Short mmCIF file of C-alpha atoms in Angstrom, two decimals:
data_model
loop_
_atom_site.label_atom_id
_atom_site.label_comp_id
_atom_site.label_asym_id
_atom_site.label_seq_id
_atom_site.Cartn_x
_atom_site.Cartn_y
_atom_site.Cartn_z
CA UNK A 1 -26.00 -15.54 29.37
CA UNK A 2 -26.04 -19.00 27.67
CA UNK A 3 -29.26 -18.71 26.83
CA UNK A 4 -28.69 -15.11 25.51
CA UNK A 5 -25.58 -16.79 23.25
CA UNK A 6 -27.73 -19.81 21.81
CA UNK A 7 -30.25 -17.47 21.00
CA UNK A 8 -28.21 -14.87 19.23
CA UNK A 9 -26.41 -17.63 17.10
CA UNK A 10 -30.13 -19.09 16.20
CA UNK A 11 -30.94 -15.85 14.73
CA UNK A 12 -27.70 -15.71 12.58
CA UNK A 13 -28.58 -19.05 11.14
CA UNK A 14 -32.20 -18.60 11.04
CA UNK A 15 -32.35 -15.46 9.01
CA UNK A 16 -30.00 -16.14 5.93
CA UNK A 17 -31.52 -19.90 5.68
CA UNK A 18 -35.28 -18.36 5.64
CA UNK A 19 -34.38 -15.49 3.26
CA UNK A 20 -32.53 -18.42 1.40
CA UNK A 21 -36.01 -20.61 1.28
CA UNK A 22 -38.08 -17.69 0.46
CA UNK A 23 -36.43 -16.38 -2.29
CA UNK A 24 -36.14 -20.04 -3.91
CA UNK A 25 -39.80 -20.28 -3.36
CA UNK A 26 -39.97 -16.53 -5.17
CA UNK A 27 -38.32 -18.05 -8.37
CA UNK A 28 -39.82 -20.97 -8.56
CA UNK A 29 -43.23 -19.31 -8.45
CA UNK A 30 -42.01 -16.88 -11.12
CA UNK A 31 -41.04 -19.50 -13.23
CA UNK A 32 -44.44 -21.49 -12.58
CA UNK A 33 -46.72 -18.33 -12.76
CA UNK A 34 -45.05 -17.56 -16.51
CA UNK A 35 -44.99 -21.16 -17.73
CA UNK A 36 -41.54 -20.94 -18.45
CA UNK A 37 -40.21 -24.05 -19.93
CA UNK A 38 -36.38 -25.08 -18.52
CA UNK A 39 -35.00 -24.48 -21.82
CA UNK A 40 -35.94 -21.15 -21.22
CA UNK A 41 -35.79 -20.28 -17.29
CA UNK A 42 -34.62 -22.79 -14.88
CA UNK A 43 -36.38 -23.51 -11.92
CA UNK A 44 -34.74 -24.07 -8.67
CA UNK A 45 -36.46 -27.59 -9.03
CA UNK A 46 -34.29 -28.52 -11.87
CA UNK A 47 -31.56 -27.60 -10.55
CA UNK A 48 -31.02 -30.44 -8.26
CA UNK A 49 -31.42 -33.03 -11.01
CA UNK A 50 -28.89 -31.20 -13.11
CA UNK A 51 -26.32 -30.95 -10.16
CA UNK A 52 -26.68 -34.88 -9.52
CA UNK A 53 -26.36 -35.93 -13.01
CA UNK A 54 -22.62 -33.91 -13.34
CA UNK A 55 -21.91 -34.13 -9.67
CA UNK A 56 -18.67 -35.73 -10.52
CA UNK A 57 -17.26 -32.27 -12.45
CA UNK A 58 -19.23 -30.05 -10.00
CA UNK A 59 -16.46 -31.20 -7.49
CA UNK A 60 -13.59 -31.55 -10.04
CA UNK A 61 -14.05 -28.02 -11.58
CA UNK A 62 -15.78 -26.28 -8.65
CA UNK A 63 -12.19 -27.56 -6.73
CA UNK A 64 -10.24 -26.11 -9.70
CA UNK A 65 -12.34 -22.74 -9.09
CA UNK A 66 -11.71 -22.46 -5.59
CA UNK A 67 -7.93 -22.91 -4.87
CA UNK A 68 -7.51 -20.37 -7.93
CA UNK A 69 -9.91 -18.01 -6.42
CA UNK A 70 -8.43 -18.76 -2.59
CA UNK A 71 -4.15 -17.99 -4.38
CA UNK A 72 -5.60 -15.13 -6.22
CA UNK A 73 -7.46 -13.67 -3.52
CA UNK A 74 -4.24 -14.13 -0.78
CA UNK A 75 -2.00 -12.20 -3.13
CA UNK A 76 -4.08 -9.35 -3.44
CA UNK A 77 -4.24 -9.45 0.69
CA UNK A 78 -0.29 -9.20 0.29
CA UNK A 79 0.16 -6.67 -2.47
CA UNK A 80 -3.15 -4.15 -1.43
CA UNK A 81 -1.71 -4.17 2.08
CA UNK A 82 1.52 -3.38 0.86
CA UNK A 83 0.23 -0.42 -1.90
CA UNK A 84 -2.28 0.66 1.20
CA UNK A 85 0.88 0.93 3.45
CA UNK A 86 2.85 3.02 0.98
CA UNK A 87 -0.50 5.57 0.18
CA UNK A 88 -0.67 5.87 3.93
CA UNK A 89 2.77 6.55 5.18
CA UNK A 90 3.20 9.25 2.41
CA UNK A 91 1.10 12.08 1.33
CA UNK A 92 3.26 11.87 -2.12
CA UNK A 93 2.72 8.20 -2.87
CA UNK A 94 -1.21 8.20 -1.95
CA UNK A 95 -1.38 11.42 -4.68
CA UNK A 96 0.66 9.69 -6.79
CA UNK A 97 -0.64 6.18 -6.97
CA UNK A 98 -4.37 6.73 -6.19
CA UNK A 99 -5.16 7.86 -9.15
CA UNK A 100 -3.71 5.35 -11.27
CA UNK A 101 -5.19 2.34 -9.10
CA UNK A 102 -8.67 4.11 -9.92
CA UNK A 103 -8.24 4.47 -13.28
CA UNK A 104 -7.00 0.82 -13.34
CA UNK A 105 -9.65 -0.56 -11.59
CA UNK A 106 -12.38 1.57 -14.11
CA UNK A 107 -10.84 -0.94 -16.69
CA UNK A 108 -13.45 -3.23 -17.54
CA UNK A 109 -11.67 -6.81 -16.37
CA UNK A 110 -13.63 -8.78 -19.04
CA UNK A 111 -11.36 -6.44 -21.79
CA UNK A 112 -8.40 -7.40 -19.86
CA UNK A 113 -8.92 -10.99 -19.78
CA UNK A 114 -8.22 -11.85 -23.58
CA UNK A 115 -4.95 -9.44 -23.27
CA UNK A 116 -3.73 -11.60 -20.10
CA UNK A 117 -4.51 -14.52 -21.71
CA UNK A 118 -2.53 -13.75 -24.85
CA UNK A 119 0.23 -13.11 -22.91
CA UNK A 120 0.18 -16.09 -20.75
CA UNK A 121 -1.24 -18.17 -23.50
CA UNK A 122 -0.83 -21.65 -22.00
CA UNK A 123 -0.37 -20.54 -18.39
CA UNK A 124 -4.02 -21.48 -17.46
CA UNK A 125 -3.73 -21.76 -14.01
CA UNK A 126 -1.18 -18.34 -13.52
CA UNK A 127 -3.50 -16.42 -15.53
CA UNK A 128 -6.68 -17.25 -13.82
CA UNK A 129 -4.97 -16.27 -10.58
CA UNK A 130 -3.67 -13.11 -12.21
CA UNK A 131 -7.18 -11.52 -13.29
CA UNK A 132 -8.55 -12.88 -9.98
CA UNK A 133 -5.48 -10.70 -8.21
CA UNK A 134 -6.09 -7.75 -9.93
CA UNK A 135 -10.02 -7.50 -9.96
CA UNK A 136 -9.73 -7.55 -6.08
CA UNK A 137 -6.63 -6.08 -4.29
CA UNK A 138 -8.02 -2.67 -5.04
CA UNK A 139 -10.66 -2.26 -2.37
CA UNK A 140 -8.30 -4.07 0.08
CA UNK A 141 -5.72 -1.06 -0.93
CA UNK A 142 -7.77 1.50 -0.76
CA UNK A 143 -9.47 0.62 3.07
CA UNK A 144 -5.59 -0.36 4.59
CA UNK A 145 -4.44 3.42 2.93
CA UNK A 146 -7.26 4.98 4.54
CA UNK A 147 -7.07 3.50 7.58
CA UNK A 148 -3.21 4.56 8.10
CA UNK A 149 -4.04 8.70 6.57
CA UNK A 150 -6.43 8.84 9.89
CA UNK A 151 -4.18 7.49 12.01
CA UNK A 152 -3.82 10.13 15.20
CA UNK A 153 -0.51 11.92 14.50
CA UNK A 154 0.20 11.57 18.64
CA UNK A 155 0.52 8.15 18.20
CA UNK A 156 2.87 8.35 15.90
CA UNK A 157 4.88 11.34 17.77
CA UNK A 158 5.10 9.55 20.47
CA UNK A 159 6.11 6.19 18.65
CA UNK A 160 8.57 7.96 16.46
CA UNK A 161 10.30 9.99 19.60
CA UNK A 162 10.55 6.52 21.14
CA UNK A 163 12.83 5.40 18.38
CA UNK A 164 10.18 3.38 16.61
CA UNK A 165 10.77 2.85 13.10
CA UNK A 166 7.30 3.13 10.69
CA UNK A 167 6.99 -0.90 10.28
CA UNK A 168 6.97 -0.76 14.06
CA UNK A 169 4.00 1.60 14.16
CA UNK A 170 2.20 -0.18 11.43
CA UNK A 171 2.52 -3.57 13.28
CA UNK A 172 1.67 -1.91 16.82
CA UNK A 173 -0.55 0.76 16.32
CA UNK A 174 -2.10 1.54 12.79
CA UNK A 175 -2.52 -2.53 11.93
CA UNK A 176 -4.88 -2.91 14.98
CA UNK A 177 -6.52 -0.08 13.76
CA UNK A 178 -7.64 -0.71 10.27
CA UNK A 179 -8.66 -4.41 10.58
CA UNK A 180 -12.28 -3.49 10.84
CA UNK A 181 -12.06 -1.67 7.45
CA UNK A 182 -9.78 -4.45 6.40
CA UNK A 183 -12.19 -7.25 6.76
CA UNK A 184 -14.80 -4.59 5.28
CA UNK A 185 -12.74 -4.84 2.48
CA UNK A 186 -12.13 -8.29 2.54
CA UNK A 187 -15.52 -9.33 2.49
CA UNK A 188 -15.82 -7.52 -0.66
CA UNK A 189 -12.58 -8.67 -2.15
CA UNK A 190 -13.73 -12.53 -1.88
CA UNK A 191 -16.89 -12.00 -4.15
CA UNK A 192 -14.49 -9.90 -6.46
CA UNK A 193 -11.83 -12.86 -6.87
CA UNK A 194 -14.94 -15.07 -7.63
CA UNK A 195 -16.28 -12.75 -10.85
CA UNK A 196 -12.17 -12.66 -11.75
CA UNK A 197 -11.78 -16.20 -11.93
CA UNK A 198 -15.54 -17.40 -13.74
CA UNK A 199 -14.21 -14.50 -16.48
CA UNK A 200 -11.11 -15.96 -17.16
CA UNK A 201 -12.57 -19.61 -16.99
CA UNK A 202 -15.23 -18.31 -19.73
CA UNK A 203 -13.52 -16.48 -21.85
CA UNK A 204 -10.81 -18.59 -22.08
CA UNK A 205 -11.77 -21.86 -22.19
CA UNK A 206 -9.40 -24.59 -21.02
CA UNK A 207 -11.22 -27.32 -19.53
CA UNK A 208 -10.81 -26.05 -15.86
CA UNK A 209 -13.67 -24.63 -13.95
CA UNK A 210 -17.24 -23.82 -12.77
CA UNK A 211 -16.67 -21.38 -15.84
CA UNK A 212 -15.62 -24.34 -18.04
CA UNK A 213 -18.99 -25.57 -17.11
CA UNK A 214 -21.20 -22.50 -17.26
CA UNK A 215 -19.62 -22.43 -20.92
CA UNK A 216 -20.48 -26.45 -21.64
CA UNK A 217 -24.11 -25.27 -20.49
CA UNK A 218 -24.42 -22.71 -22.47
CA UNK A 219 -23.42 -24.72 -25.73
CA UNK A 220 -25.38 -27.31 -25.04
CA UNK A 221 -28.60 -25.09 -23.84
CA UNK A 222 -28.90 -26.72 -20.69
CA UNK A 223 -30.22 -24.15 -18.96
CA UNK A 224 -30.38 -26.52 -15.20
CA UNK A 225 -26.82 -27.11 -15.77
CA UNK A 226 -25.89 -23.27 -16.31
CA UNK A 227 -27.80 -22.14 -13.39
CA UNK A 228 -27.24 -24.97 -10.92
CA UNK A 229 -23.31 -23.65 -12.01
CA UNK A 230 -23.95 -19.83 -10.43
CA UNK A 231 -25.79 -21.71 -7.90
CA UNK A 232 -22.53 -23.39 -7.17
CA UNK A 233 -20.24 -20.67 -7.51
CA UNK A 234 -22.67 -18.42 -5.25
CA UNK A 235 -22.41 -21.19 -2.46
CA UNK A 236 -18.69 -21.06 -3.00
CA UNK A 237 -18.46 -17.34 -2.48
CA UNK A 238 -20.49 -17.52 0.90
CA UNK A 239 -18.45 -20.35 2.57
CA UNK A 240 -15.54 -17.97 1.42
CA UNK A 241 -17.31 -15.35 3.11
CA UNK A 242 -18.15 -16.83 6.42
CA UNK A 243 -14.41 -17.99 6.55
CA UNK A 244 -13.38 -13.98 6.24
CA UNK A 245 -16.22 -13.44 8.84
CA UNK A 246 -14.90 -16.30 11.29
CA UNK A 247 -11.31 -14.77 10.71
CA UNK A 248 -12.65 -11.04 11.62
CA UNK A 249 -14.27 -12.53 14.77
CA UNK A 250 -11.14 -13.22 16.03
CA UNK A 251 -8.47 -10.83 14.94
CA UNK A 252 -11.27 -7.98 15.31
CA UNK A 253 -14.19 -9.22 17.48
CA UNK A 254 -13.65 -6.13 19.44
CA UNK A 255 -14.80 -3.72 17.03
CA UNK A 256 -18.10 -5.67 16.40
CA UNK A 257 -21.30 -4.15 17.99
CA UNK A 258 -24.51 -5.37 18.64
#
């Protein structure tokens, strides 16, 4: 059984590192084949170089990136479990509100970012949060209201004849339920928050950021420098992920199947 368990985690390591190694090996190869010059496409061989030199605002910003990404990302846990509870306790509210969270979310986020950061001109940090809240509460909505609309009516019968109130049967019966969707969801939300954030730190510059960064880069034509940024900021979004995955192991390991 040991043997079984050291295996299985072997694989989970070994397959995302070699797909990881091969697909660096794919671009620089590309990049070789095509004689590309690094003002033109950076090779994952200058990336290194380029990370070293500004290692010192790779941690600064990258920090500044993450804790707004992490606040953002938390809220919309809080207020898409909340909207999700109200769609799927009522018929009327999931009619109601549905449609206007989808025609929210069809809002392109860059067009909103200039209009949020208008009207929190100054309020760097609460802004970045904001756009990183709204580009990713919607999924998280959306799986917790789904999750409650299938919930067996006996369940509820028999809760509700019991006395139970509806919080009750959320926190006992339908909560249990939709974590599997809700980590689905999650998982999806944490690469959401990431885009959020990196728009707001681009768009509006204020010194704060991988975005900040990406931006410097960009003036400057240091191609190492902008792509050793997404580098960074795609690194960030995995360790996010694996965090989500370590938390669905253990609030919803049970629903996990080989």
């Amino acid at each position: 059984m040991n043997q079984q368990r050291v295996k299985e985690i072997a694989n989970k390591l070994l397959a995302p590192t070699l797909a990881m190694v091969i697909l660096l090996l794919l671009w620089e190869w590309i990049v070789w084949i095509n004689g590309w010059p690094n003002y033109k496409m950076a090779s994952p061989s200058d990336l290194w170089p380029a990370f070293w030199k500004f290692r010192g605002l790779f941690f600064e910003l990258g920090w500044d990136t993450l804790w707004r990404t992490v606040v953002g990302l938390l809220l919309s846990v809080v207020v898409g479990t909340l909207f999700g509870m109200i769609m799927g306790f009522s018929r009327i509210a999931r009619e109601a509100l549905y449609p206007i969270l989808v025609g929210f979310n069809a809002i392109p986020k860059a067009t909103v970012v200039p209009v949020v950061a208008l009207l929190l001109i100054g309020l760097h940090d609460l802004n970045t949060v904001l756009i990183a809240f709204m580009i990713s509460f919607f999924p998280i909505a959306v799986s917790v209201s789904i999750g409650l609309s299938t919930l067996e009516p006996e369940y509820r019968d028999i809760l509700r004849s019991l006395g139970a109130s509806k919080f009750t049967i959320f926190l006992k019966i339908a909560l249990p339920k939709t974590l599997p969707e809700f980590f689905g969801a999650l998982k999806v939300a944490v690469t959401l928050a990431f885009i959020g954030t990196n728009l707001m730190e681009i768009v509006e510059p204020h010194g704060r950021g991988l975005g900040h960064l990406f931006d410097s880069g960009k003036i400057s034509a240091d191609y190492p420098l902008m792509f050793a940024v997404l580098i960074a900021l795609a690194i960030l979004g995995i360790l996010l992920y694996y965090v989500v995955v370590f938390l669905e192991k253990i609030f919803a390991g049970w629903a996990e199947r080989d």
